[in-house]
Amino acid sequence: MHFISDELEDYVANHSQKEPELLAKLNTETHQKILQPRMLSGHFQGRVLSMLSKIINPKNILEIGTYTGYAALCLAEGMQKDGFLDTIDINEELFDFQQKYFEASEYAGQIKGHLGDALEIIPTLNKKFDLVFIDADKENYINYFNMIVPMMNPGGIILSDNVLWSGKVLEELNAKDLSTKILIEYNKLVNEDERVETVLLPIRDGLTVTRVK
């Protein structure tokens, strides 16, 4: 589902900050070599992530779902000089691709890629986060959220991607469609949980901004 026309999407992108050269290269190579390039955050959403990170100016960032590393590099743009970004993905085939771009960036040494199950890795990180980006398997969004909230600094921000799920959140639910079921429950949870306050932005496939009280 397209929430706005292709022409309007192009206008929005053309009137937002230009995509940095390294990210443009990553974008192109992802589309050339990697399956499901639609998973890439891309130019416009990447600039949104960068802007939010610069506003927050986080010291510790956590990303759940690295894919090819585009969003991680966008989030790193707002990181404090002594900041650090942990990013987790379960797909070992993408690890070398991610590392190539992390090492080519100005944030080499400040980004650590973790390979494996995020629910097992997150408790081992032993730090408080200022910014978290959830963009992994939708079936575990609620599990990630409940695990992460106690690990957030007061005022910390949790960003959740794909929360509109191509408009499926408005359609009659297929009993076998677990991802949509969980996303509907997740959207309700983050809007009603008294530990946080939330706004859902209709950016691309839906981006929730949740502030931990």
mmCIF file with all atom_site columns, C-alpha atoms in Angstrom:
data_model
loop_
_atom_site.group_PDB
_atom_site.id
_atom_site.type_symbol
_atom_site.label_atom_id
_atom_site.label_alt_id
_atom_site.label_comp_id
_atom_site.label_asym_id
_atom_site.label_entity_id
_atom_site.label_seq_id
_atom_site.pdbx_PDB_ins_code
_atom_site.Cartn_x
_atom_site.Cartn_y
_atom_site.Cartn_z
_atom_site.occupancy
_atom_site.B_iso_or_equiv
_atom_site.pdbx_formal_charge
_atom_site.auth_seq_id
_atom_site.auth_comp_id
_atom_site.auth_asym_id
_atom_site.auth_atom_id
_atom_site.pdbx_PDB_model_num
ATOM 1   C CA . MET A 1 1   ? 0.000  0.000   0.000  1.00 0.00 ? 1   MET A CA 1
ATOM 2   C CA . HIS A 1 2   ? 1.227  3.475   -0.899 1.00 0.00 ? 2   HIS A CA 1
ATOM 3   C CA . PHE A 1 3   ? 0.050  6.044   1.644  1.00 0.00 ? 3   PHE A CA 1
ATOM 4   C CA . ILE A 1 4   ? 1.025  8.922   -0.634 1.00 0.00 ? 4   ILE A CA 1
ATOM 5   C CA . SER A 1 5   ? 1.591  9.022   -4.395 1.00 0.00 ? 5   SER A CA 1
ATOM 6   C CA . ASP A 1 6   ? 4.961  8.200   -5.943 1.00 0.00 ? 6   ASP A CA 1
ATOM 7   C CA . GLU A 1 7   ? 5.155  11.786  -7.209 1.00 0.00 ? 7   GLU A CA 1
ATOM 8   C CA . LEU A 1 8   ? 4.627  13.186  -3.723 1.00 0.00 ? 8   LEU A CA 1
ATOM 9   C CA . GLU A 1 9   ? 7.161  10.733  -2.255 1.00 0.00 ? 9   GLU A CA 1
ATOM 10  C CA . ASP A 1 10  ? 9.699  11.961  -4.816 1.00 0.00 ? 10  ASP A CA 1
ATOM 11  C CA . TYR A 1 11  ? 8.916  15.577  -3.944 1.00 0.00 ? 11  TYR A CA 1
ATOM 12  C CA . VAL A 1 12  ? 9.401  14.859  -0.227 1.00 0.00 ? 12  VAL A CA 1
ATOM 13  C CA . ALA A 1 13  ? 12.738 13.150  -0.854 1.00 0.00 ? 13  ALA A CA 1
ATOM 14  C CA . ASN A 1 14  ? 13.917 15.924  -3.177 1.00 0.00 ? 14  ASN A CA 1
ATOM 15  C CA . HIS A 1 15  ? 13.128 18.534  -0.538 1.00 0.00 ? 15  HIS A CA 1
ATOM 16  C CA . SER A 1 16  ? 14.888 16.713  2.280  1.00 0.00 ? 16  SER A CA 1
ATOM 17  C CA . GLN A 1 17  ? 18.608 16.606  3.033  1.00 0.00 ? 17  GLN A CA 1
ATOM 18  C CA . LYS A 1 18  ? 20.657 14.869  0.369  1.00 0.00 ? 18  LYS A CA 1
ATOM 19  C CA . GLU A 1 19  ? 21.633 11.249  0.966  1.00 0.00 ? 19  GLU A CA 1
ATOM 20  C CA . PRO A 1 20  ? 25.311 11.065  2.046  1.00 0.00 ? 20  PRO A CA 1
ATOM 21  C CA . GLU A 1 21  ? 27.654 9.543   -0.521 1.00 0.00 ? 21  GLU A CA 1
ATOM 22  C CA . LEU A 1 22  ? 28.510 6.402   1.481  1.00 0.00 ? 22  LEU A CA 1
ATOM 23  C CA . LEU A 1 23  ? 24.839 5.694   2.123  1.00 0.00 ? 23  LEU A CA 1
ATOM 24  C CA . ALA A 1 24  ? 23.987 6.215   -1.543 1.00 0.00 ? 24  ALA A CA 1
ATOM 25  C CA . LYS A 1 25  ? 26.621 3.615   -2.403 1.00 0.00 ? 25  LYS A CA 1
ATOM 26  C CA . LEU A 1 26  ? 25.239 1.234   0.241  1.00 0.00 ? 26  LEU A CA 1
ATOM 27  C CA . ASN A 1 27  ? 21.729 1.800   -1.111 1.00 0.00 ? 27  ASN A CA 1
ATOM 28  C CA . THR A 1 28  ? 22.804 0.957   -4.666 1.00 0.00 ? 28  THR A CA 1
ATOM 29  C CA . GLU A 1 29  ? 24.779 -2.133  -3.692 1.00 0.00 ? 29  GLU A CA 1
ATOM 30  C CA . THR A 1 30  ? 21.918 -3.428  -1.550 1.00 0.00 ? 30  THR A CA 1
ATOM 31  C CA . HIS A 1 31  ? 19.552 -3.198  -4.529 1.00 0.00 ? 31  HIS A CA 1
ATOM 32  C CA . GLN A 1 32  ? 22.099 -4.876  -6.796 1.00 0.00 ? 32  GLN A CA 1
ATOM 33  C CA . LYS A 1 33  ? 23.175 -7.771  -4.581 1.00 0.00 ? 33  LYS A CA 1
ATOM 34  C CA . ILE A 1 34  ? 20.836 -8.363  -1.627 1.00 0.00 ? 34  ILE A CA 1
ATOM 35  C CA . LEU A 1 35  ? 17.433 -10.031 -1.478 1.00 0.00 ? 35  LEU A CA 1
ATOM 36  C CA . GLN A 1 36  ? 14.403 -7.958  -0.414 1.00 0.00 ? 36  GLN A CA 1
ATOM 37  C CA . PRO A 1 37  ? 15.968 -4.489  -0.877 1.00 0.00 ? 37  PRO A CA 1
ATOM 38  C CA . ARG A 1 38  ? 12.605 -3.011  0.135  1.00 0.00 ? 38  ARG A CA 1
ATOM 39  C CA . MET A 1 39  ? 13.728 -3.681  3.726  1.00 0.00 ? 39  MET A CA 1
ATOM 40  C CA . LEU A 1 40  ? 16.285 -0.896  3.389  1.00 0.00 ? 40  LEU A CA 1
ATOM 41  C CA . SER A 1 41  ? 15.345 2.307   5.233  1.00 0.00 ? 41  SER A CA 1
ATOM 42  C CA . GLY A 1 42  ? 16.330 4.364   2.178  1.00 0.00 ? 42  GLY A CA 1
ATOM 43  C CA . HIS A 1 43  ? 16.943 8.046   1.580  1.00 0.00 ? 43  HIS A CA 1
ATOM 44  C CA . PHE A 1 44  ? 13.924 9.764   3.135  1.00 0.00 ? 44  PHE A CA 1
ATOM 45  C CA . GLN A 1 45  ? 13.419 7.520   6.165  1.00 0.00 ? 45  GLN A CA 1
ATOM 46  C CA . GLY A 1 46  ? 17.174 7.475   6.666  1.00 0.00 ? 46  GLY A CA 1
ATOM 47  C CA . ARG A 1 47  ? 17.206 11.281  6.872  1.00 0.00 ? 47  ARG A CA 1
ATOM 48  C CA . VAL A 1 48  ? 14.333 11.115  9.378  1.00 0.00 ? 48  VAL A CA 1
ATOM 49  C CA . LEU A 1 49  ? 16.318 8.664   11.535 1.00 0.00 ? 49  LEU A CA 1
ATOM 50  C CA . SER A 1 50  ? 19.386 10.876  11.266 1.00 0.00 ? 50  SER A CA 1
ATOM 51  C CA . MET A 1 51  ? 17.447 14.002  12.257 1.00 0.00 ? 51  MET A CA 1
ATOM 52  C CA . LEU A 1 52  ? 15.815 12.302  15.251 1.00 0.00 ? 52  LEU A CA 1
ATOM 53  C CA . SER A 1 53  ? 19.173 10.984  16.407 1.00 0.00 ? 53  SER A CA 1
ATOM 54  C CA . LYS A 1 54  ? 20.739 14.441  16.104 1.00 0.00 ? 54  LYS A CA 1
ATOM 55  C CA . ILE A 1 55  ? 17.902 15.910  18.188 1.00 0.00 ? 55  ILE A CA 1
ATOM 56  C CA . ILE A 1 56  ? 18.290 13.197  20.846 1.00 0.00 ? 56  ILE A CA 1
ATOM 57  C CA . ASN A 1 57  ? 22.125 13.211  20.734 1.00 0.00 ? 57  ASN A CA 1
ATOM 58  C CA . PRO A 1 58  ? 22.353 9.709   22.261 1.00 0.00 ? 58  PRO A CA 1
ATOM 59  C CA . LYS A 1 59  ? 25.386 8.186   23.913 1.00 0.00 ? 59  LYS A CA 1
ATOM 60  C CA . ASN A 1 60  ? 24.207 4.571   23.637 1.00 0.00 ? 60  ASN A CA 1
ATOM 61  C CA . ILE A 1 61  ? 22.123 3.343   20.702 1.00 0.00 ? 61  ILE A CA 1
ATOM 62  C CA . LEU A 1 62  ? 20.632 -0.109  20.143 1.00 0.00 ? 62  LEU A CA 1
ATOM 63  C CA . GLU A 1 63  ? 19.323 -1.317  16.800 1.00 0.00 ? 63  GLU A CA 1
ATOM 64  C CA . ILE A 1 64  ? 17.396 -4.584  16.534 1.00 0.00 ? 64  ILE A CA 1
ATOM 65  C CA . GLY A 1 65  ? 17.535 -5.716  12.917 1.00 0.00 ? 65  GLY A CA 1
ATOM 66  C CA . THR A 1 66  ? 20.607 -4.510  11.020 1.00 0.00 ? 66  THR A CA 1
ATOM 67  C CA . TYR A 1 67  ? 19.848 -5.719  7.481  1.00 0.00 ? 67  TYR A CA 1
ATOM 68  C CA . THR A 1 68  ? 22.651 -4.097  5.418  1.00 0.00 ? 68  THR A CA 1
ATOM 69  C CA . GLY A 1 69  ? 23.524 -1.384  7.950  1.00 0.00 ? 69  GLY A CA 1
ATOM 70  C CA . TYR A 1 70  ? 21.881 1.660   6.347  1.00 0.00 ? 70  TYR A CA 1
ATOM 71  C CA . ALA A 1 71  ? 19.743 2.674   9.330  1.00 0.00 ? 71  ALA A CA 1
ATOM 72  C CA . ALA A 1 72  ? 22.597 2.064   11.775 1.00 0.00 ? 72  ALA A CA 1
ATOM 73  C CA . LEU A 1 73  ? 24.786 4.547   9.913  1.00 0.00 ? 73  LEU A CA 1
ATOM 74  C CA . CYS A 1 74  ? 21.942 7.082   9.859  1.00 0.00 ? 74  CYS A CA 1
ATOM 75  C CA . LEU A 1 75  ? 21.390 6.736   13.606 1.00 0.00 ? 75  LEU A CA 1
ATOM 76  C CA . ALA A 1 76  ? 25.132 7.042   14.256 1.00 0.00 ? 76  ALA A CA 1
ATOM 77  C CA . GLU A 1 77  ? 25.112 10.538  12.735 1.00 0.00 ? 77  GLU A CA 1
ATOM 78  C CA . GLY A 1 78  ? 23.558 11.972  15.907 1.00 0.00 ? 78  GLY A CA 1
ATOM 79  C CA . MET A 1 79  ? 25.640 9.939   18.342 1.00 0.00 ? 79  MET A CA 1
ATOM 80  C CA . GLN A 1 80  ? 27.815 11.684  20.920 1.00 0.00 ? 80  GLN A CA 1
ATOM 81  C CA . LYS A 1 81  ? 31.550 11.763  20.156 1.00 0.00 ? 81  LYS A CA 1
ATOM 82  C CA . ASP A 1 82  ? 32.189 9.029   22.708 1.00 0.00 ? 82  ASP A CA 1
ATOM 83  C CA . GLY A 1 83  ? 28.960 7.218   21.866 1.00 0.00 ? 83  GLY A CA 1
ATOM 84  C CA . PHE A 1 84  ? 28.448 3.609   20.831 1.00 0.00 ? 84  PHE A CA 1
ATOM 85  C CA . LEU A 1 85  ? 25.929 1.742   18.722 1.00 0.00 ? 85  LEU A CA 1
ATOM 86  C CA . ASP A 1 86  ? 25.093 -1.941  19.168 1.00 0.00 ? 86  ASP A CA 1
ATOM 87  C CA . THR A 1 87  ? 23.211 -3.535  16.283 1.00 0.00 ? 87  THR A CA 1
ATOM 88  C CA . ILE A 1 88  ? 21.828 -7.078  16.195 1.00 0.00 ? 88  ILE A CA 1
ATOM 89  C CA . ASP A 1 89  ? 20.879 -9.310  13.278 1.00 0.00 ? 89  ASP A CA 1
ATOM 90  C CA . ILE A 1 90  ? 20.357 -13.032 12.933 1.00 0.00 ? 90  ILE A CA 1
ATOM 91  C CA . ASN A 1 91  ? 21.361 -13.298 9.250  1.00 0.00 ? 91  ASN A CA 1
ATOM 92  C CA . GLU A 1 92  ? 25.034 -14.272 9.107  1.00 0.00 ? 92  GLU A CA 1
ATOM 93  C CA . GLU A 1 93  ? 25.100 -13.917 5.307  1.00 0.00 ? 93  GLU A CA 1
ATOM 94  C CA . LEU A 1 94  ? 24.821 -10.125 5.669  1.00 0.00 ? 94  LEU A CA 1
ATOM 95  C CA . PHE A 1 95  ? 27.463 -9.700  8.387  1.00 0.00 ? 95  PHE A CA 1
ATOM 96  C CA . ASP A 1 96  ? 30.464 -9.060  6.115  1.00 0.00 ? 96  ASP A CA 1
ATOM 97  C CA . PHE A 1 97  ? 28.417 -6.658  3.981  1.00 0.00 ? 97  PHE A CA 1
ATOM 98  C CA . GLN A 1 98  ? 27.459 -4.646  7.078  1.00 0.00 ? 98  GLN A CA 1
ATOM 99  C CA . GLN A 1 99  ? 31.004 -4.590  8.425  1.00 0.00 ? 99  GLN A CA 1
ATOM 100 C CA . LYS A 1 100 ? 32.398 -3.310  5.139  1.00 0.00 ? 100 LYS A CA 1
ATOM 101 C CA . TYR A 1 101 ? 30.261 -0.189  5.341  1.00 0.00 ? 101 TYR A CA 1
ATOM 102 C CA . PHE A 1 102 ? 30.670 0.301   9.089  1.00 0.00 ? 102 PHE A CA 1
ATOM 103 C CA . GLU A 1 103 ? 34.450 0.207   8.676  1.00 0.00 ? 103 GLU A CA 1
ATOM 104 C CA . ALA A 1 104 ? 34.299 2.611   5.717  1.00 0.00 ? 104 ALA A CA 1
ATOM 105 C CA . SER A 1 105 ? 32.333 5.143   7.756  1.00 0.00 ? 105 SER A CA 1
ATOM 106 C CA . GLU A 1 106 ? 33.568 7.765   10.187 1.00 0.00 ? 106 GLU A CA 1
ATOM 107 C CA . TYR A 1 107 ? 32.006 5.670   12.970 1.00 0.00 ? 107 TYR A CA 1
ATOM 108 C CA . ALA A 1 108 ? 34.350 2.688   12.571 1.00 0.00 ? 108 ALA A CA 1
ATOM 109 C CA . GLY A 1 109 ? 35.129 1.478   16.079 1.00 0.00 ? 109 GLY A CA 1
ATOM 110 C CA . GLN A 1 110 ? 31.873 2.900   17.463 1.00 0.00 ? 110 GLN A CA 1
ATOM 111 C CA . ILE A 1 111 ? 29.506 0.366   15.903 1.00 0.00 ? 111 ILE A CA 1
ATOM 112 C CA . LYS A 1 112 ? 29.440 -3.277  16.970 1.00 0.00 ? 112 LYS A CA 1
ATOM 113 C CA . GLY A 1 113 ? 27.482 -5.833  14.981 1.00 0.00 ? 113 GLY A CA 1
ATOM 114 C CA . HIS A 1 114 ? 26.094 -8.736  17.019 1.00 0.00 ? 114 HIS A CA 1
ATOM 115 C CA . LEU A 1 115 ? 25.117 -11.937 15.227 1.00 0.00 ? 115 LEU A CA 1
ATOM 116 C CA . GLY A 1 116 ? 22.365 -14.060 16.733 1.00 0.00 ? 116 GLY A CA 1
ATOM 117 C CA . ASP A 1 117 ? 19.010 -13.996 18.541 1.00 0.00 ? 117 ASP A CA 1
ATOM 118 C CA . ALA A 1 118 ? 18.302 -10.491 19.832 1.00 0.00 ? 118 ALA A CA 1
ATOM 119 C CA . LEU A 1 119 ? 16.291 -11.799 22.785 1.00 0.00 ? 119 LEU A CA 1
ATOM 120 C CA . GLU A 1 120 ? 19.388 -13.656 23.951 1.00 0.00 ? 120 GLU A CA 1
ATOM 121 C CA . ILE A 1 121 ? 21.890 -10.894 23.141 1.00 0.00 ? 121 ILE A CA 1
ATOM 122 C CA . ILE A 1 122 ? 20.091 -7.846  24.567 1.00 0.00 ? 122 ILE A CA 1
ATOM 123 C CA . PRO A 1 123 ? 20.312 -8.906  28.252 1.00 0.00 ? 123 PRO A CA 1
ATOM 124 C CA . THR A 1 124 ? 24.093 -9.368  27.883 1.00 0.00 ? 124 THR A CA 1
ATOM 125 C CA . LEU A 1 125 ? 24.698 -5.760  26.764 1.00 0.00 ? 125 LEU A CA 1
ATOM 126 C CA . ASN A 1 126 ? 24.534 -4.456  30.329 1.00 0.00 ? 126 ASN A CA 1
ATOM 127 C CA . LYS A 1 127 ? 24.046 -0.764  29.558 1.00 0.00 ? 127 LYS A CA 1
ATOM 128 C CA . LYS A 1 128 ? 21.379 1.930   29.512 1.00 0.00 ? 128 LYS A CA 1
ATOM 129 C CA . PHE A 1 129 ? 20.184 3.197   26.132 1.00 0.00 ? 129 PHE A CA 1
ATOM 130 C CA . ASP A 1 130 ? 19.146 6.646   24.959 1.00 0.00 ? 130 ASP A CA 1
ATOM 131 C CA . LEU A 1 131 ? 17.854 5.533   21.553 1.00 0.00 ? 131 LEU A CA 1
ATOM 132 C CA . VAL A 1 132 ? 16.572 2.177   20.289 1.00 0.00 ? 132 VAL A CA 1
ATOM 133 C CA . PHE A 1 133 ? 15.400 1.270   16.791 1.00 0.00 ? 133 PHE A CA 1
ATOM 134 C CA . ILE A 1 134 ? 13.241 -1.862  16.451 1.00 0.00 ? 134 ILE A CA 1
ATOM 135 C CA . ASP A 1 135 ? 13.155 -3.159  12.885 1.00 0.00 ? 135 ASP A CA 1
ATOM 136 C CA . ALA A 1 136 ? 13.354 -6.950  13.091 1.00 0.00 ? 136 ALA A CA 1
ATOM 137 C CA . ASP A 1 137 ? 10.893 -9.883  13.169 1.00 0.00 ? 137 ASP A CA 1
ATOM 138 C CA . LYS A 1 138 ? 7.462  -8.429  13.864 1.00 0.00 ? 138 LYS A CA 1
ATOM 139 C CA . GLU A 1 139 ? 6.381  -11.458 15.912 1.00 0.00 ? 139 GLU A CA 1
ATOM 140 C CA . ASN A 1 140 ? 8.778  -10.377 18.679 1.00 0.00 ? 140 ASN A CA 1
ATOM 141 C CA . TYR A 1 141 ? 8.060  -6.621  18.774 1.00 0.00 ? 141 TYR A CA 1
ATOM 142 C CA . ILE A 1 142 ? 6.211  -6.917  22.104 1.00 0.00 ? 142 ILE A CA 1
ATOM 143 C CA . ASN A 1 143 ? 8.982  -9.076  23.564 1.00 0.00 ? 143 ASN A CA 1
ATOM 144 C CA . TYR A 1 144 ? 11.634 -6.586  22.430 1.00 0.00 ? 144 TYR A CA 1
ATOM 145 C CA . PHE A 1 145 ? 9.680  -3.653  23.848 1.00 0.00 ? 145 PHE A CA 1
ATOM 146 C CA . ASN A 1 146 ? 9.146  -5.211  27.270 1.00 0.00 ? 146 ASN A CA 1
ATOM 147 C CA . MET A 1 147 ? 12.801 -6.210  27.451 1.00 0.00 ? 147 MET A CA 1
ATOM 148 C CA . ILE A 1 148 ? 14.082 -2.800  26.377 1.00 0.00 ? 148 ILE A CA 1
ATOM 149 C CA . VAL A 1 149 ? 11.959 -0.375  28.442 1.00 0.00 ? 149 VAL A CA 1
ATOM 150 C CA . PRO A 1 150 ? 13.763 -1.165  31.734 1.00 0.00 ? 150 PRO A CA 1
ATOM 151 C CA . MET A 1 151 ? 17.093 -0.673  29.930 1.00 0.00 ? 151 MET A CA 1
ATOM 152 C CA . MET A 1 152 ? 16.240 2.865   28.773 1.00 0.00 ? 152 MET A CA 1
ATOM 153 C CA . ASN A 1 153 ? 17.418 6.089   30.359 1.00 0.00 ? 153 ASN A CA 1
ATOM 154 C CA . PRO A 1 154 ? 14.548 8.412   31.372 1.00 0.00 ? 154 PRO A CA 1
ATOM 155 C CA . GLY A 1 155 ? 13.536 10.396  28.315 1.00 0.00 ? 155 GLY A CA 1
ATOM 156 C CA . GLY A 1 156 ? 15.013 7.765   26.009 1.00 0.00 ? 156 GLY A CA 1
ATOM 157 C CA . ILE A 1 157 ? 13.370 7.163   22.634 1.00 0.00 ? 157 ILE A CA 1
ATOM 158 C CA . ILE A 1 158 ? 12.261 3.866   21.091 1.00 0.00 ? 158 ILE A CA 1
ATOM 159 C CA . LEU A 1 159 ? 11.626 3.957   17.329 1.00 0.00 ? 159 LEU A CA 1
ATOM 160 C CA . SER A 1 160 ? 9.586  1.108   15.835 1.00 0.00 ? 160 SER A CA 1
ATOM 161 C CA . ASP A 1 161 ? 9.442  0.537   12.082 1.00 0.00 ? 161 ASP A CA 1
ATOM 162 C CA . ASN A 1 162 ? 6.765  -1.030  9.846  1.00 0.00 ? 162 ASN A CA 1
ATOM 163 C CA . VAL A 1 163 ? 3.962  -0.468  12.351 1.00 0.00 ? 163 VAL A CA 1
ATOM 164 C CA . LEU A 1 164 ? 1.382  0.162   9.583  1.00 0.00 ? 164 LEU A CA 1
ATOM 165 C CA . TRP A 1 165 ? 2.460  -3.034  7.793  1.00 0.00 ? 165 TRP A CA 1
ATOM 166 C CA . SER A 1 166 ? 1.351  -1.984  4.305  1.00 0.00 ? 166 SER A CA 1
ATOM 167 C CA . GLY A 1 167 ? -2.071 -1.067  5.685  1.00 0.00 ? 167 GLY A CA 1
ATOM 168 C CA . LYS A 1 168 ? -2.787 -4.597  6.947  1.00 0.00 ? 168 LYS A CA 1
ATOM 169 C CA . VAL A 1 169 ? -3.439 -3.188  10.422 1.00 0.00 ? 169 VAL A CA 1
ATOM 170 C CA . LEU A 1 170 ? -6.750 -1.846  9.021  1.00 0.00 ? 170 LEU A CA 1
ATOM 171 C CA . GLU A 1 171 ? -7.815 -5.007  7.217  1.00 0.00 ? 171 GLU A CA 1
ATOM 172 C CA . GLU A 1 172 ? -9.783 -7.977  8.504  1.00 0.00 ? 172 GLU A CA 1
ATOM 173 C CA . LEU A 1 173 ? -7.267 -10.134 10.349 1.00 0.00 ? 173 LEU A CA 1
ATOM 174 C CA . ASN A 1 174 ? -6.295 -13.485 8.869  1.00 0.00 ? 174 ASN A CA 1
ATOM 175 C CA . ALA A 1 175 ? -5.995 -15.914 11.781 1.00 0.00 ? 175 ALA A CA 1
ATOM 176 C CA . LYS A 1 176 ? -2.770 -17.282 10.296 1.00 0.00 ? 176 LYS A CA 1
ATOM 177 C CA . ASP A 1 177 ? -1.153 -13.854 9.935  1.00 0.00 ? 177 ASP A CA 1
ATOM 178 C CA . LEU A 1 178 ? 0.810  -13.658 13.186 1.00 0.00 ? 178 LEU A CA 1
ATOM 179 C CA . SER A 1 179 ? 2.888  -10.627 12.161 1.00 0.00 ? 179 SER A CA 1
ATOM 180 C CA . THR A 1 180 ? -0.164 -8.421  11.619 1.00 0.00 ? 180 THR A CA 1
ATOM 181 C CA . LYS A 1 181 ? -1.812 -9.705  14.813 1.00 0.00 ? 181 LYS A CA 1
ATOM 182 C CA . ILE A 1 182 ? 1.263  -8.837  16.885 1.00 0.00 ? 182 ILE A CA 1
ATOM 183 C CA . LEU A 1 183 ? 1.673  -5.419  15.259 1.00 0.00 ? 183 LEU A CA 1
ATOM 184 C CA . ILE A 1 184 ? -1.945 -4.519  16.056 1.00 0.00 ? 184 ILE A CA 1
ATOM 185 C CA . GLU A 1 185 ? -1.344 -5.584  19.670 1.00 0.00 ? 185 GLU A CA 1
ATOM 186 C CA . TYR A 1 186 ? 1.966  -3.732  19.729 1.00 0.00 ? 186 TYR A CA 1
ATOM 187 C CA . ASN A 1 187 ? 0.488  -0.470  18.474 1.00 0.00 ? 187 ASN A CA 1
ATOM 188 C CA . LYS A 1 188 ? -2.160 -0.694  21.200 1.00 0.00 ? 188 LYS A CA 1
ATOM 189 C CA . LEU A 1 189 ? 0.451  -1.509  23.854 1.00 0.00 ? 189 LEU A CA 1
ATOM 190 C CA . VAL A 1 190 ? 2.813  1.389   23.151 1.00 0.00 ? 190 VAL A CA 1
ATOM 191 C CA . ASN A 1 191 ? -0.116 3.790   23.042 1.00 0.00 ? 191 ASN A CA 1
ATOM 192 C CA . GLU A 1 192 ? -1.542 2.660   26.390 1.00 0.00 ? 192 GLU A CA 1
ATOM 193 C CA . ASP A 1 193 ? 1.511  1.630   28.432 1.00 0.00 ? 193 ASP A CA 1
ATOM 194 C CA . GLU A 1 194 ? 1.853  4.146   31.266 1.00 0.00 ? 194 GLU A CA 1
ATOM 195 C CA . ARG A 1 195 ? 5.654  3.879   31.204 1.00 0.00 ? 195 ARG A CA 1
ATOM 196 C CA . VAL A 1 196 ? 5.814  5.646   27.844 1.00 0.00 ? 196 VAL A CA 1
ATOM 197 C CA . GLU A 1 197 ? 4.199  8.200   25.555 1.00 0.00 ? 197 GLU A CA 1
ATOM 198 C CA . THR A 1 198 ? 3.859  7.538   21.834 1.00 0.00 ? 198 THR A CA 1
ATOM 199 C CA . VAL A 1 199 ? 3.124  9.135   18.494 1.00 0.00 ? 199 VAL A CA 1
ATOM 200 C CA . LEU A 1 200 ? 2.706  7.080   15.312 1.00 0.00 ? 200 LEU A CA 1
ATOM 201 C CA . LEU A 1 201 ? 4.012  8.784   12.185 1.00 0.00 ? 201 LEU A CA 1
ATOM 202 C CA . PRO A 1 202 ? 2.719  7.744   8.714  1.00 0.00 ? 202 PRO A CA 1
ATOM 203 C CA . ILE A 1 203 ? 6.251  7.750   7.303  1.00 0.00 ? 203 ILE A CA 1
ATOM 204 C CA . ARG A 1 204 ? 6.775  5.079   4.664  1.00 0.00 ? 204 ARG A CA 1
ATOM 205 C CA . ASP A 1 205 ? 5.422  1.897   6.317  1.00 0.00 ? 205 ASP A CA 1
ATOM 206 C CA . GLY A 1 206 ? 4.752  3.577   9.647  1.00 0.00 ? 206 GLY A CA 1
ATOM 207 C CA . LEU A 1 207 ? 7.261  4.740   12.281 1.00 0.00 ? 207 LEU A CA 1
ATOM 208 C CA . THR A 1 208 ? 6.374  4.938   15.969 1.00 0.00 ? 208 THR A CA 1
ATOM 209 C CA . VAL A 1 209 ? 8.239  7.369   18.212 1.00 0.00 ? 209 VAL A CA 1
ATOM 210 C CA . THR A 1 210 ? 7.948  6.284   21.843 1.00 0.00 ? 210 THR A CA 1
ATOM 211 C CA . ARG A 1 211 ? 9.412  8.271   24.740 1.00 0.00 ? 211 ARG A CA 1
ATOM 212 C CA . VAL A 1 212 ? 10.176 6.479   27.975 1.00 0.00 ? 212 VAL A CA 1
ATOM 213 C CA . LYS A 1 213 ? 9.058  8.526   30.997 1.00 0.00 ? 213 LYS A CA 1
#
